[in-house]
Coordinates of C-alpha atoms and ligand atoms in Angstrom, one line a residue:
X1 CA 84.6 99.9 80.9
X2 CA 85.3 101.3 84.1
X3 CA 88.2 99.7 86.1
X4 CA 87.2 97.8 89.3
X5 CA 87.6 99.5 92.2
X6 CA 90.4 98.1 94.0
X7 CA 92.8 99.1 97.0
X8 CA 95.6 101.2 95.6
X9 CA 98.2 99.1 97.3
X10 CA 98.9 95.2 97.7
X11 CA 100.4 93.2 101.2
X12 CA 103.7 92.2 102.1
X13 CA 103.8 91.7 105.5
X14 CA 100.2 89.8 107.1
X15 CA 99.9 89.2 110.6
X16 CA 97.2 86.7 111.5
X17 CA 94.1 86.9 113.0
X18 CA 93.1 84.9 115.5
X19 CA 89.6 83.1 114.9
X20 CA 87.3 82.7 117.9
X21 CA 84.0 81.1 118.6
X22 CA 81.1 82.7 120.0
X23 CA 81.4 80.7 123.4
X24 CA 84.9 81.9 123.9
X25 CA 83.9 85.8 123.2
X26 CA 81.2 85.6 126.1
X27 CA 83.3 84.3 128.1
X28 CA 86.2 87.1 127.7
X29 CA 83.6 89.8 127.2
X30 CA 81.9 88.4 130.6
X31 CA 85.6 88.4 132.0
X32 CA 87.0 92.1 130.7
X33 CA 83.5 93.6 132.8
X34 CA 81.8 94.2 129.6
X35 CA 84.1 97.0 128.7
X36 CA 86.1 96.3 125.4
X37 CA 89.3 98.9 126.3
X38 CA 90.1 95.3 129.3
X39 CA 89.6 93.1 126.4
X40 CA 92.7 91.9 125.0
X41 CA 93.8 92.7 121.1
X42 CA 94.1 88.9 120.6
X43 CA 90.4 88.9 121.7
X44 CA 89.2 90.9 118.9
X45 CA 88.8 89.8 115.3
X46 CA 88.3 92.5 113.4
X47 CA 89.6 96.0 115.5
X48 CA 87.3 99.6 114.9
X49 CA 87.3 101.0 118.6
X50 CA 90.1 103.7 117.0
X51 CA 91.6 105.1 114.1
X52 CA 94.3 106.6 116.1
X53 CA 97.9 104.7 115.7
X54 CA 96.4 102.3 114.2
X55 CA 97.5 102.4 110.7
X56 CA 99.5 100.3 108.3
X57 CA 102.7 101.8 106.8
X58 CA 104.4 101.8 103.8
X59 CA 106.8 99.8 102.3
X60 CA 108.6 103.4 101.9
X61 CA 107.8 104.3 105.7
X62 CA 109.5 101.1 106.8
X63 CA 112.6 102.7 103.8
X64 CA 112.6 106.0 105.8
X65 CA 112.1 104.5 109.7
X66 CA 115.9 102.3 108.5
X67 CA 117.5 105.8 107.6
X68 CA 116.4 108.0 110.6
X69 CA 118.9 109.9 112.2
X70 CA 119.2 109.4 116.0
X71 CA 121.5 112.8 117.1
X72 CA 120.4 114.7 119.8
X73 CA 120.9 117.8 118.0
X74 CA 120.4 118.7 114.4
X75 CA 119.4 115.1 112.6
X76 CA 118.8 114.8 109.4
X77 CA 115.1 113.5 110.4
X78 CA 114.5 116.5 111.1
X79 CA 115.4 118.4 108.5
X80 CA 113.5 116.1 106.5
X81 CA 110.6 116.6 108.6
X82 CA 110.4 120.7 109.0
X83 CA 111.2 120.4 105.1
X84 CA 108.3 118.5 104.2
X85 CA 105.3 120.0 106.9
X86 CA 106.3 123.6 105.0
X87 CA 106.1 122.3 101.9
X88 CA 102.8 120.6 102.4
X89 CA 101.1 123.0 105.0
X90 CA 102.9 126.1 104.0
X91 CA 104.2 126.9 108.0
X92 CA 107.4 128.1 108.4
X93 CA 108.0 127.3 111.7
X94 CA 107.8 123.5 114.0
X95 CA 108.0 121.8 116.9
X96 CA 108.1 117.9 117.0
X97 CA 106.0 116.5 120.0
X98 CA 105.0 112.8 121.2
X99 CA 101.1 113.1 119.7
X100 CA 98.7 115.7 119.1
X101 CA 97.2 116.3 123.0
X102 CA 101.6 117.2 123.6
X103 CA 101.3 119.8 121.0
X104 CA 98.3 121.3 122.7
X105 CA 99.4 121.4 125.8
X106 CA 102.6 123.4 124.8
X107 CA 100.5 125.7 122.6
X108 CA 98.3 126.2 125.5
X109 CA 100.7 126.8 127.7
X110 CA 102.0 129.4 125.4
X111 CA 98.9 131.5 124.7
X112 CA 95.8 130.3 127.8
X113 CA 95.5 131.3 131.0
X114 CA 92.8 131.3 133.4
X115 CA 89.3 132.9 133.0
X116 CA 89.8 132.7 128.2
X117 CA 87.4 131.5 126.1
X118 CA 88.6 129.3 122.8
X119 CA 86.0 129.2 120.9
X120 CA 85.7 126.6 118.0
X121 CA 84.0 123.9 115.9
X122 CA 83.3 121.3 118.3
X123 CA 86.5 120.7 120.2
X124 CA 88.2 117.0 120.4
X125 CA 88.1 116.1 124.2
X126 CA 92.0 116.3 124.9
X127 CA 91.9 119.9 123.4
X128 CA 88.5 120.5 125.8
X129 CA 90.4 118.8 128.6
X130 CA 93.3 121.1 128.2
X131 CA 91.6 124.3 127.4
X132 CA 89.6 124.0 130.9
X133 CA 93.2 122.5 132.9
X134 CA 93.7 125.9 132.9
X135 CA 90.4 126.9 134.1
X136 CA 89.3 128.6 130.6
X137 CA 86.3 127.8 128.7
X138 CA 85.9 126.0 125.8
X139 CA 83.0 127.1 123.8
X140 CA 81.4 125.5 120.8
X141 CA 80.3 127.7 117.6
X142 CA 79.1 124.5 115.7
X143 CA 76.3 125.0 112.7
X144 CA 73.3 123.6 114.0
X145 CA 73.1 121.1 111.5
X146 CA 76.1 119.3 113.7
X147 CA 74.1 117.8 115.7
X148 CA 71.1 117.1 113.7
X149 CA 71.8 113.2 112.5
X150 CA 68.9 113.1 109.5
X151 CA 71.0 116.7 108.0
X152 CA 72.5 115.8 105.1
X153 CA 74.6 119.2 104.8
X154 CA 77.7 118.5 103.1
X155 CA 80.0 120.3 106.1
X156 CA 78.7 119.8 109.0
X157 CA 81.8 120.4 110.3
X158 CA 81.2 124.5 109.9
X159 CA 81.4 126.4 112.7
X160 CA 78.6 129.5 112.4
X161 CA 80.1 132.6 112.3
X162 CA 77.1 134.8 114.0
X163 CA 77.8 132.3 117.0
X164 CA 81.4 133.2 117.0
X165 CA 81.5 136.3 116.2
X166 CA 78.7 137.1 119.5
X167 CA 81.3 136.1 121.4
X168 CA 83.8 138.3 119.7
X169 CA 81.8 141.2 120.3
X170 CA 80.4 140.4 124.1
X171 CA 84.5 139.5 125.2
X172 CA 87.2 142.2 125.1
X173 CA 90.2 140.4 122.4
X174 CA 92.2 139.8 125.4
X175 CA 90.0 137.1 127.2
X176 CA 89.9 135.2 123.2
X177 CA 93.6 134.5 122.3
X178 CA 92.7 131.9 119.6
X179 CA 90.1 130.0 117.6
X180 CA 90.2 126.7 116.9
X181 CA 88.7 125.1 114.1
X182 CA 89.1 121.0 114.1
X183 CA 89.6 119.2 110.1
X184 CA 87.7 116.9 110.4
X185 CA 85.4 117.6 113.2
X186 CA 85.9 114.5 115.2
X187 CA 83.3 114.7 117.9
X188 CA 80.3 115.6 115.7
X189 CA 80.9 112.3 113.3
X190 CA 84.4 112.9 111.5
X191 CA 81.8 115.7 109.4
X192 CA 84.4 118.4 107.3
X193 CA 85.1 122.3 107.4
X194 CA 84.1 123.6 103.8
X195 CA 87.6 126.4 102.2
X196 CA 84.1 129.1 102.2
X197 CA 83.8 128.8 105.7
X198 CA 87.8 128.4 106.8
X199 CA 88.1 131.7 104.7
X200 CA 85.1 133.1 107.0
X201 CA 86.7 132.6 109.7
X202 CA 89.6 133.5 110.2
X203 CA 88.5 136.9 108.5
X204 CA 86.3 137.2 111.4
X205 CA 89.2 136.0 113.8
X206 CA 91.7 138.2 112.2
X207 CA 89.2 141.6 112.1
X208 CA 88.6 140.9 115.9
X209 CA 93.0 140.9 116.5
X210 CA 92.8 137.0 117.4
X211 CA 94.5 134.5 116.2
X212 CA 93.0 131.3 114.6
X213 CA 94.5 127.5 115.1
X214 CA 93.9 124.3 113.0
X215 CA 93.6 120.8 115.1
X216 CA 94.5 119.4 111.7
X217 CA 94.3 115.2 112.8
X218 CA 92.0 114.6 110.0
X219 CA 93.0 117.7 107.6
X220 CA 93.5 115.2 104.5
X221 CA 90.4 113.3 104.8
X222 CA 88.8 117.1 105.1
X223 CA 90.5 118.1 102.0
X224 CA 89.0 115.5 99.6
X225 CA 85.9 116.5 101.0
X226 CA 86.8 120.0 100.1
X227 CA 88.0 118.2 96.9
X228 CA 84.6 116.1 96.2
X229 CA 82.0 118.4 97.6
X230 CA 82.8 121.8 97.3
X231 CA 82.2 124.4 94.3
X232 CA 85.0 125.5 92.6
X233 CA 87.2 122.9 94.2
X234 CA 86.5 119.5 91.5
X235 CA 90.0 120.9 89.8
X236 CA 91.6 121.4 92.4
X237 CA 94.4 118.9 93.5
X238 CA 94.4 117.6 97.4
X239 CA 98.1 119.7 97.9
X240 CA 96.8 122.5 96.4
X241 CA 93.6 122.3 98.5
X242 CA 95.7 121.5 101.8
X243 CA 98.3 124.9 100.7
X244 CA 95.3 127.0 100.5
X245 CA 93.2 125.6 104.3
X246 CA 96.4 126.1 106.8
X247 CA 96.2 129.4 104.2
X248 CA 93.8 130.8 106.2
X249 CA 95.5 129.8 110.2
X250 CA 98.5 131.1 112.1
X251 CA 99.3 127.5 112.6
X252 CA 97.8 124.2 114.1
X253 CA 98.5 121.7 116.2
X254 CA 98.8 118.1 114.6
X255 CA 98.4 114.1 115.6
X256 CA 100.4 112.0 113.5
X257 CA 98.5 108.8 114.7
X258 CA 95.6 110.1 111.9
X259 CA 96.6 111.3 108.7
X260 CA 100.5 111.5 109.2
X261 CA 99.9 107.8 108.7
X262 CA 102.7 106.6 111.9
X263 CA 101.7 104.7 114.8
X264 CA 102.7 107.6 117.1
X265 CA 104.1 111.3 116.7
X266 CA 102.3 115.1 116.9
X267 CA 104.0 118.5 116.0
X268 CA 102.8 122.5 116.1
X269 CA 102.9 124.8 113.0
X270 CA 104.0 128.0 113.6
X271 CA 103.5 131.2 110.5
X272 CA 106.1 133.3 112.5
X273 CA 108.6 133.3 114.8
X274 CA 108.0 135.0 117.6
X275 CA 104.6 132.3 118.7
X276 CA 106.8 129.5 117.4
X277 CA 110.4 131.0 120.4
X278 CA 107.9 130.9 123.0
X279 CA 106.9 127.6 122.6
X280 CA 110.0 126.7 122.1
X281 CA 111.0 126.9 125.8
X282 CA 107.6 125.2 127.0
X283 CA 108.7 122.0 124.3
X284 CA 112.4 121.5 125.7
X285 CA 110.7 121.6 129.3
X286 CA 108.1 119.2 128.3
X287 CA 108.4 117.4 125.1
X288 CA 112.4 117.4 124.2
X289 CA 115.2 119.0 122.6
X290 CA 113.9 121.9 119.9
X291 CA 115.0 119.2 117.2
X292 CA 113.2 116.1 118.1
X293 CA 110.4 116.9 120.9
X294 CA 109.6 113.4 122.0
X295 CA 110.6 111.6 118.3
X296 CA 112.7 109.5 117.3
X297 CA 114.4 110.4 114.8
X298 CA 113.5 107.5 112.6
X299 CA 109.7 108.0 113.5
X300 CA 110.1 111.4 112.2
X301 CA 111.4 110.3 109.1
X302 CA 108.6 107.6 108.4
X303 CA 105.9 110.7 109.4
X304 CA 107.3 112.6 106.7
X305 CA 106.9 109.6 104.5
X306 CA 103.3 109.5 105.9
X307 CA 102.3 112.5 105.2
X308 CA 103.0 113.0 101.6
X309 CA 101.4 109.8 100.6
X310 CA 98.0 110.8 102.8
X311 CA 97.9 113.8 100.6
X312 CA 97.5 112.0 97.6
X313 CA 94.8 111.0 95.5
X314 CA 95.4 107.3 95.2
X315 CA 94.9 107.2 98.8
X316 CA 92.4 109.4 100.1
X317 CA 89.3 108.4 97.0
X318 CA 90.1 105.0 98.9
X319 CA 89.9 106.0 102.5
X320 CA 86.9 108.0 101.8
X321 CA 85.4 105.5 99.3
X322 CA 85.9 102.6 102.0
X323 CA 83.9 104.3 105.0
X324 CA 81.0 104.9 102.6
X325 CA 80.9 101.3 101.3
X326 CA 81.1 100.3 105.4
X327 CA 78.0 102.6 105.6
X328 CA 76.1 101.5 103.0
X329 CA 76.5 97.8 103.4
X330 CA 75.4 98.4 106.9
X331 CA 72.4 100.7 106.1
X332 CA 71.3 97.7 103.5
X333 CA 70.2 96.0 106.4
X334 CA 67.7 99.0 107.4
X335 CA 70.0 100.1 110.3
X336 CA 70.2 103.6 111.5
X337 CA 73.5 105.5 110.4
X338 CA 74.2 108.8 110.7
X339 CA 74.8 110.6 107.7
X340 CA 76.9 111.8 105.3
X341 CA 79.6 109.8 106.2
X342 CA 82.5 111.0 108.1
X343 CA 86.1 110.5 106.9
X344 CA 87.1 108.0 109.8
X345 CA 83.9 106.5 111.0
X346 CA 80.6 104.7 110.7
X347 CA 78.4 105.7 113.5
X348 CA 75.1 103.0 113.7
X349 CA 71.9 105.0 115.5
X350 CA 71.7 102.8 118.9
X351 CA 68.3 104.2 120.4
X352 CA 66.7 103.4 116.5
X353 CA 68.7 99.5 117.3
X354 CA 67.6 99.1 120.5
X355 CA 64.5 101.0 121.9
X356 CA 63.4 98.6 124.0
X357 CA 66.4 99.3 126.0
X358 CA 66.0 102.2 128.5
X359 CA 68.8 104.4 128.2
X360 CA 69.7 103.9 132.2
X361 CA 70.4 101.2 130.8
X362 CA 73.1 102.2 127.9
X363 CA 71.6 101.2 124.6
X364 CA 74.8 101.9 122.8
X365 CA 76.7 99.9 124.9
X366 CA 74.7 97.1 124.8
X367 CA 74.7 97.6 120.9
X368 CA 78.6 97.1 121.5
X369 CA 79.0 94.2 123.4
X370 CA 76.5 92.1 121.2
X371 CA 78.1 93.1 117.9
X372 CA 81.4 91.7 119.6
X373 CA 79.6 88.4 120.6
X374 CA 78.1 88.4 117.2
X375 CA 81.3 88.6 115.2
X376 CA 84.2 89.6 117.2
X377 CA 83.8 93.2 116.1
X378 CA 85.1 96.4 118.7
X379 CA 84.0 99.5 118.6
X380 CA 83.8 102.3 120.8
X381 CA 80.7 103.0 122.7
X382 CA 79.6 107.4 122.2
X383 CA 76.7 107.5 124.6
X384 CA 75.6 108.1 128.3
X385 CA 78.3 105.9 129.3
X386 CA 81.1 108.2 127.8
X387 CA 79.0 111.4 128.3
X388 CA 79.6 110.6 132.0
X389 CA 77.7 112.3 135.0
X390 CA 77.0 115.5 135.9
X391 CA 80.1 116.8 137.8
X392 CA 77.1 118.4 140.4
X393 CA 74.5 116.6 140.3
X394 CA 76.3 113.3 139.5
X395 CA 73.3 112.1 137.2
X396 CA 74.2 110.4 134.5
X397 CA 73.7 112.6 131.9
X398 CA 71.7 111.1 128.7
X399 CA 73.3 113.2 124.9
X400 CA 71.2 113.9 122.3
X401 CA 73.1 110.9 120.8
X402 CA 73.6 107.2 121.4
X403 CA 75.8 105.8 118.8
X404 CA 78.3 103.1 118.8
X405 CA 81.5 104.7 116.6
X406 CA 83.2 101.7 113.7
X407 CA 86.4 104.1 113.4
X408 CA 88.7 102.4 110.7
X409 CA 92.3 101.8 110.9
X410 CA 94.2 103.5 107.6
X411 CA 95.3 101.0 105.1
X412 CA 95.0 98.1 107.4
X413 CA 91.4 96.3 106.8
X414 CA 90.7 95.2 102.9
X415 CA 85.9 95.9 102.0
X416 CA 86.2 91.9 103.1
X417 CA 86.4 92.6 106.4
X418 CA 83.8 95.5 106.2
X419 CA 81.4 93.5 104.8
X420 CA 82.0 90.7 107.6
X421 CA 81.3 94.3 110.2
X422 CA 78.1 94.9 108.1
X423 CA 77.3 91.3 108.3
X424 CA 77.7 90.7 111.6
X425 CA 75.8 93.8 112.6
X426 CA 73.0 92.7 110.2
X427 CA 72.8 89.6 112.1
X428 CA 72.6 91.4 115.2
X429 CA 69.7 93.5 113.8
X430 CA 67.7 90.3 112.6
X431 CA 67.6 89.4 116.5
X432 CA 67.3 93.1 118.3
X433 CA 64.4 91.6 119.7
X434 CA 65.2 89.2 121.6
X435 CA 68.1 91.3 123.2
X436 CA 65.7 92.0 126.3
X437 CA 68.9 93.1 129.2
X438 CA 71.0 95.6 129.1
X439 CA 73.9 96.8 130.7
X440 CA 74.2 97.9 134.6
X441 CA 77.4 99.8 136.5
X442 CA 78.9 97.3 139.1
X443 CA 82.1 99.8 139.6
X444 CA 83.1 103.2 138.2
X445 CA 85.5 106.0 138.4
X446 CA 84.6 109.7 139.1
X447 CA 85.5 111.1 136.0
X448 CA 86.3 109.2 132.2
X449 CA 84.9 106.2 133.4
X450 CA 83.8 104.6 130.7
X451 CA 87.8 103.5 130.0
X452 CA 87.8 101.5 133.1
X453 CA 84.2 101.2 134.2
X454 CA 83.0 97.9 135.1
X455 CA 79.7 96.4 133.9
X456 CA 76.8 93.3 134.2
X457 CA 73.8 92.1 132.5
X458 CA 70.8 94.3 133.7
X459 CA 68.2 92.1 135.4
X460 CA 65.8 94.5 133.9
X461 CA 63.2 92.1 131.9
X462 CA 61.4 93.7 128.7
X463 CA 57.9 93.4 128.7
X464 CA 56.6 92.2 125.2
X465 CA 53.9 94.8 123.7
Ligands
LIG501 C1 93.4 112.4 118.8 C2 93.6 114.1 118.1 C3 93.7 114.7 119.4 C4 94.7 114.2 120.1 O1 95.8 113.2 119.7 P1 96.7 111.9 120.6 O2 97.7 112.1 119.2 O3 95.7 110.9 120.8 O4 97.3 112.9 121.6 C5 93.5 116.2 118.7 N1 92.5 116.5 118.1 C6 92.4 115.2 117.6 C7 90.7 116.1 116.8 C8 92.2 113.8 117.4 O5 91.2 113.0 116.5

């Protein structure tokens, strides 16, 4: 008989969840101007706003923390992390940074200049931000399937090699300093990149004489998808797959807040010493000396341990299974979810959920608010609010998809919590036709408005059909 499934860890320390009533939550969210970022964490019962820096450390990591070496130069924690990164990724050289976007800042200061083009699968927003800040252009070469929610293609994070080659054919290589592959592709829903695609892209990029960098925030989750979905990798271990993935690249940037299993931190990995040397100057300027780069010694120690834990079969099978569990429980109510499920989050289609709320009234934000009031669950809107206004016409932009994202912190919640989230969403689904009002903007910032926007319930009333 098969063993009953259970999480591969037990609880040693607990953090209480403040239980709230619907009346309290209605009051709190009104006070927060219907913006999830304005809620205090104790006003939230299950927090699925993000999986970034919200994970739980193991007791080995807490022990590693105690042994951190806080020497300014040459700390043993640095050596320990360097050795671990070399072992896991194969990159000989590395620079610590305070988080992922700092790694991007340092690397792009060396490589990217005005007028350049940086192709990739869909770039993460801070990556795109750092490219555009330098007056360069991030070009999205994702496969077509990436944007089709009904398409079950297993590697929706892939780059379309033809789109990429077109760019290399039509521009001098000096204008394309690097190509970035984001593993998994956050922007398209935590979707993985296949090994075959990495190999092809690497061959193409190097044939034209450019560099390939991996944005590896969720590299371990990506490796697990290769292990379970790609032909020829079922018998290979996670570590072996990770090594092969990185073997195709010249370096990586990392947000350790994801698959590093720590709450803050980042790094850059390099294959060649020359590029490492050039980046070192800027790392010292922006982040800190070579051997700490914005991280405490204890945090580097905990990160080294986190990288070892995130690249194990026990951890990854638990992680990816829990996301799928949440997705399937939600789908069991007939609610439309994006498939295949990604590595860190479940996405719910708000247009299918609230088809009677017009897009000008932000159906995804409306759904996010209703779920909060119903069950105390905090989620992120990935729709028109986040898409912002067109910088030129100042009109609202309406992306193809209007979704809420349920991002699951690592090792924090049990399947019971996931079941409660799905049931809460199921109760909103049962009363969806009674949700007659969307949202209206009262106040907004000129860019990145979703973080600070103030909203109220619209006065719109649905006409019964
Ligand atoms: C989070 C993230 C970043 C930025 O990292 P921070 O640690 O938040 O600065 C970059 N790329 C991807 C894919 C990410 O998920």
